[in-house]
Coordinates of C-alpha atoms and ligand atoms in Angstrom, one line a residue:
M1 CA 98.9 128.4 110.2
T2 CA 98.3 127.6 106.5
L3 CA 99.8 124.5 105.1
P4 CA 101.7 125.0 101.8
F5 CA 99.7 122.1 100.2
T6 CA 96.3 120.7 100.1
V7 CA 95.6 117.9 102.6
L8 CA 93.4 115.2 100.9
N9 CA 90.9 113.4 103.0
M10 CA 91.3 109.7 103.1
L11 CA 88.1 107.9 102.2
K12 CA 87.1 104.4 103.4
I13 CA 86.2 101.6 101.1
T14 CA 85.1 98.1 102.1
Y15 CA 85.5 95.3 99.7
I16 CA 83.8 92.0 100.6
E17 CA 85.0 88.9 98.9
Y18 CA 82.7 86.2 97.6
N19 CA 83.5 84.2 100.8
G20 CA 82.6 87.0 103.1
T21 CA 86.1 88.2 103.9
A22 CA 86.0 92.0 104.2
H23 CA 88.9 94.3 103.4
E24 CA 88.7 97.8 104.7
V25 CA 91.1 100.2 103.0
E26 CA 91.5 103.9 102.4
G27 CA 91.8 105.8 99.1
R28 CA 92.1 109.4 98.0
E29 CA 89.5 111.6 96.3
G30 CA 89.8 111.2 92.5
Q31 CA 91.1 107.6 92.7
S32 CA 88.9 104.9 91.3
I33 CA 87.7 102.0 93.4
M34 CA 89.8 99.7 91.2
E35 CA 93.0 101.7 91.8
V36 CA 92.5 101.6 95.5
A37 CA 91.9 97.8 95.4
T38 CA 95.0 97.0 93.3
Q39 CA 97.2 99.3 95.3
N40 CA 96.1 97.6 98.5
L41 CA 96.3 94.1 97.0
V42 CA 92.6 93.3 97.5
P43 CA 92.2 89.8 96.0
G44 CA 89.7 89.5 93.2
I45 CA 90.1 92.9 91.6
L46 CA 92.5 92.5 88.6
G47 CA 92.2 95.7 86.7
D48 CA 93.9 94.2 83.7
C49 CA 93.3 97.2 81.3
G50 CA 94.5 99.7 83.9
G51 CA 91.1 101.4 84.1
T52 CA 90.4 102.1 80.5
C53 CA 87.0 100.4 80.6
S54 CA 88.0 97.5 78.3
C55 CA 88.5 94.3 80.3
A56 CA 85.8 93.8 82.9
T57 CA 88.2 92.4 85.4
C58 CA 87.2 95.0 87.9
H59 CA 83.6 93.8 88.1
T60 CA 82.0 94.4 91.5
Y61 CA 78.5 94.5 93.0
V62 CA 77.8 97.8 94.6
D63 CA 76.2 97.3 98.0
S64 CA 72.4 98.1 97.8
A65 CA 72.9 101.0 100.4
W66 CA 75.2 102.7 97.9
V67 CA 73.7 102.1 94.5
A68 CA 71.7 105.3 94.4
R69 CA 74.7 107.4 95.5
I70 CA 76.8 106.7 92.4
D71 CA 76.4 108.0 88.9
A72 CA 74.8 105.6 86.4
A73 CA 77.0 103.5 84.2
T74 CA 77.8 104.9 80.8
D75 CA 76.9 103.0 77.6
D76 CA 80.6 102.1 77.2
E77 CA 80.7 100.6 80.7
L78 CA 77.5 98.7 80.1
G79 CA 78.9 97.3 76.8
V80 CA 82.1 96.1 78.5
L81 CA 80.0 94.6 81.4
E82 CA 78.3 92.3 78.9
G83 CA 81.6 90.4 78.9
A84 CA 81.6 89.9 82.7
L85 CA 80.4 86.8 84.5
D86 CA 77.2 86.7 86.6
V87 CA 76.2 90.3 85.9
R88 CA 73.5 91.6 88.2
E89 CA 71.4 94.8 88.5
N90 CA 74.0 96.4 90.8
S91 CA 77.1 95.3 88.8
R92 CA 79.6 98.0 88.0
L93 CA 83.2 98.2 86.7
C94 CA 84.8 99.7 89.7
C95 CA 87.5 101.5 87.6
Q96 CA 84.6 103.7 86.5
I97 CA 83.7 104.8 90.0
K98 CA 85.8 107.7 91.2
L99 CA 86.0 108.5 94.8
D100 CA 84.7 111.7 96.3
S101 CA 83.6 112.7 99.8
T102 CA 80.1 111.4 99.2
L103 CA 81.4 107.9 98.8
D104 CA 83.3 107.7 102.0
G105 CA 82.4 104.4 103.5
I106 CA 81.2 102.7 100.3
V107 CA 80.9 99.0 100.3
V108 CA 81.4 96.8 97.2
H109 CA 81.0 93.0 96.9
L110 CA 83.3 90.9 94.7
P111 CA 82.1 88.3 92.3
Q112 CA 83.3 84.6 92.8
R113 CA 85.7 85.1 89.9
Q114 CA 86.5 87.6 87.1
Y115 CA 86.9 85.0 84.3
Ligands
FES1 S1 90.0 97.8 84.9 FE1 89.5 97.1 82.9 S2 87.4 97.6 82.8 FE2 87.9 98.2 84.8

Protein backbone atom coordinates (compact mmCIF):
# COMPACT_ATOMS: atom_id res chain seq x y z
CA MET A 1 0.00 0.00 0.00
CA THR A 2 1.33 3.46 -0.88
CA LEU A 3 0.64 6.27 1.54
CA PRO A 4 -0.81 9.46 -0.01
CA PHE A 5 1.81 11.59 1.75
CA THR A 6 5.47 11.49 2.63
CA VAL A 7 6.30 10.21 6.08
CA LEU A 8 9.12 12.26 7.57
CA ASN A 9 11.53 10.54 9.85
CA MET A 10 11.85 11.99 13.30
CA LEU A 11 15.42 12.84 14.21
CA LYS A 12 16.78 12.82 17.73
CA ILE A 13 18.58 15.80 19.25
CA THR A 14 20.05 15.98 22.73
CA TYR A 15 20.54 19.38 24.35
CA ILE A 16 22.71 19.41 27.46
CA GLU A 17 22.32 22.40 29.74
CA TYR A 18 25.25 24.08 31.43
CA ASN A 19 24.37 22.22 34.65
CA GLY A 20 24.42 18.84 32.89
CA THR A 21 20.67 18.38 32.52
CA ALA A 22 19.97 16.61 29.23
CA HIS A 23 16.87 17.12 27.09
CA GLU A 24 16.31 14.53 24.38
CA VAL A 25 13.71 15.61 21.84
CA GLU A 26 12.78 14.87 18.24
CA GLY A 27 12.61 17.12 15.22
CA ARG A 28 11.87 16.81 11.53
CA GLU A 29 14.21 17.02 8.60
CA GLY A 30 14.55 20.64 7.49
CA GLN A 31 13.92 22.12 10.91
CA SER A 32 16.75 23.96 12.60
CA ILE A 33 18.12 22.87 15.93
CA MET A 34 16.87 26.21 17.33
CA GLU A 35 13.32 25.59 16.08
CA VAL A 36 13.19 22.16 17.66
CA ALA A 37 14.51 23.56 20.96
CA THR A 38 11.99 26.39 21.18
CA GLN A 39 9.07 24.17 20.14
CA ASN A 40 10.00 21.75 22.90
CA LEU A 41 10.67 24.46 25.50
CA VAL A 42 14.30 23.50 25.98
CA PRO A 43 15.58 26.08 28.48
CA GLY A 44 18.50 28.26 27.41
CA ILE A 45 17.75 28.53 23.69
CA LEU A 46 15.90 31.79 23.14
CA GLY A 47 15.88 32.28 19.37
CA ASP A 48 14.89 35.95 19.69
CA CYS A 49 15.30 36.77 15.99
CA GLY A 50 13.32 33.76 14.84
CA GLY A 51 16.26 32.19 13.08
CA THR A 52 17.36 35.08 10.86
CA CYS A 53 20.95 34.91 12.11
CA SER A 54 20.90 38.29 13.83
CA CYS A 55 20.61 37.82 17.61
CA ALA A 56 23.00 35.08 18.81
CA THR A 57 20.51 33.89 21.46
CA CYS A 58 20.65 30.40 20.00
CA HIS A 59 24.34 29.98 20.77
CA THR A 60 25.34 26.36 21.38
CA TYR A 61 28.49 24.27 21.53
CA VAL A 62 28.34 21.38 19.12
CA ASP A 63 29.53 18.18 20.79
CA SER A 64 33.02 17.24 19.62
CA ALA A 65 31.72 13.97 18.13
CA TRP A 66 29.49 15.98 15.76
CA VAL A 67 31.55 19.01 14.78
CA ALA A 68 32.98 17.44 11.63
CA ARG A 69 29.55 16.31 10.45
CA ILE A 70 27.99 19.74 10.05
CA ASP A 71 28.70 22.39 7.45
CA ALA A 72 31.05 25.18 8.44
CA ALA A 73 29.58 28.45 9.66
CA THR A 74 29.09 31.16 7.05
CA ASP A 75 30.75 34.56 7.36
CA ASP A 76 27.38 36.01 8.42
CA GLU A 77 27.06 33.48 11.24
CA LEU A 78 30.62 34.07 12.39
CA GLY A 79 29.96 37.80 12.45
CA VAL A 80 26.87 37.40 14.65
CA LEU A 81 28.68 34.91 16.89
CA GLU A 82 31.14 37.69 17.78
CA GLY A 83 28.32 39.15 19.88
CA ALA A 84 27.80 35.94 21.89
CA LEU A 85 29.29 35.23 25.30
CA ASP A 86 32.08 32.69 25.90
CA VAL A 87 32.54 31.77 22.25
CA ARG A 88 34.58 28.62 21.68
CA GLU A 89 35.97 26.73 18.72
CA ASN A 90 32.81 24.58 18.53
CA SER A 91 30.37 27.47 18.96
CA ARG A 92 27.49 27.64 16.52
CA LEU A 93 24.22 29.49 16.15
CA CYS A 94 21.88 26.53 16.13
CA CYS A 95 19.30 28.32 13.98
CA GLN A 96 21.80 27.86 11.17
CA ILE A 97 22.03 24.08 11.56
CA LYS A 98 19.26 22.35 9.62
CA LEU A 99 18.41 18.78 10.42
CA ASP A 100 18.88 15.99 7.96
CA SER A 101 19.24 12.26 8.40
CA THR A 102 23.01 12.54 8.90
CA LEU A 103 22.40 14.54 12.08
CA ASP A 104 20.10 12.02 13.76
CA GLY A 105 21.36 11.80 17.35
CA ILE A 106 23.30 15.08 17.37
CA VAL A 107 24.30 16.46 20.75
CA VAL A 108 24.69 20.16 21.51
CA HIS A 109 25.72 21.80 24.76
CA LEU A 110 24.23 25.04 26.01
CA PRO A 111 26.18 28.00 27.34
CA GLN A 112 25.67 29.19 30.91
CA ARG A 113 23.66 32.12 29.58
CA GLN A 114 22.84 33.79 26.27
CA TYR A 115 23.32 37.39 27.53
S1 LIG B 1 17.84 32.63 16.53
FE1 LIG B 1 18.78 34.57 16.30
S2 LIG B 1 20.76 34.10 15.58
FE2 LIG B 1 19.83 32.16 15.83
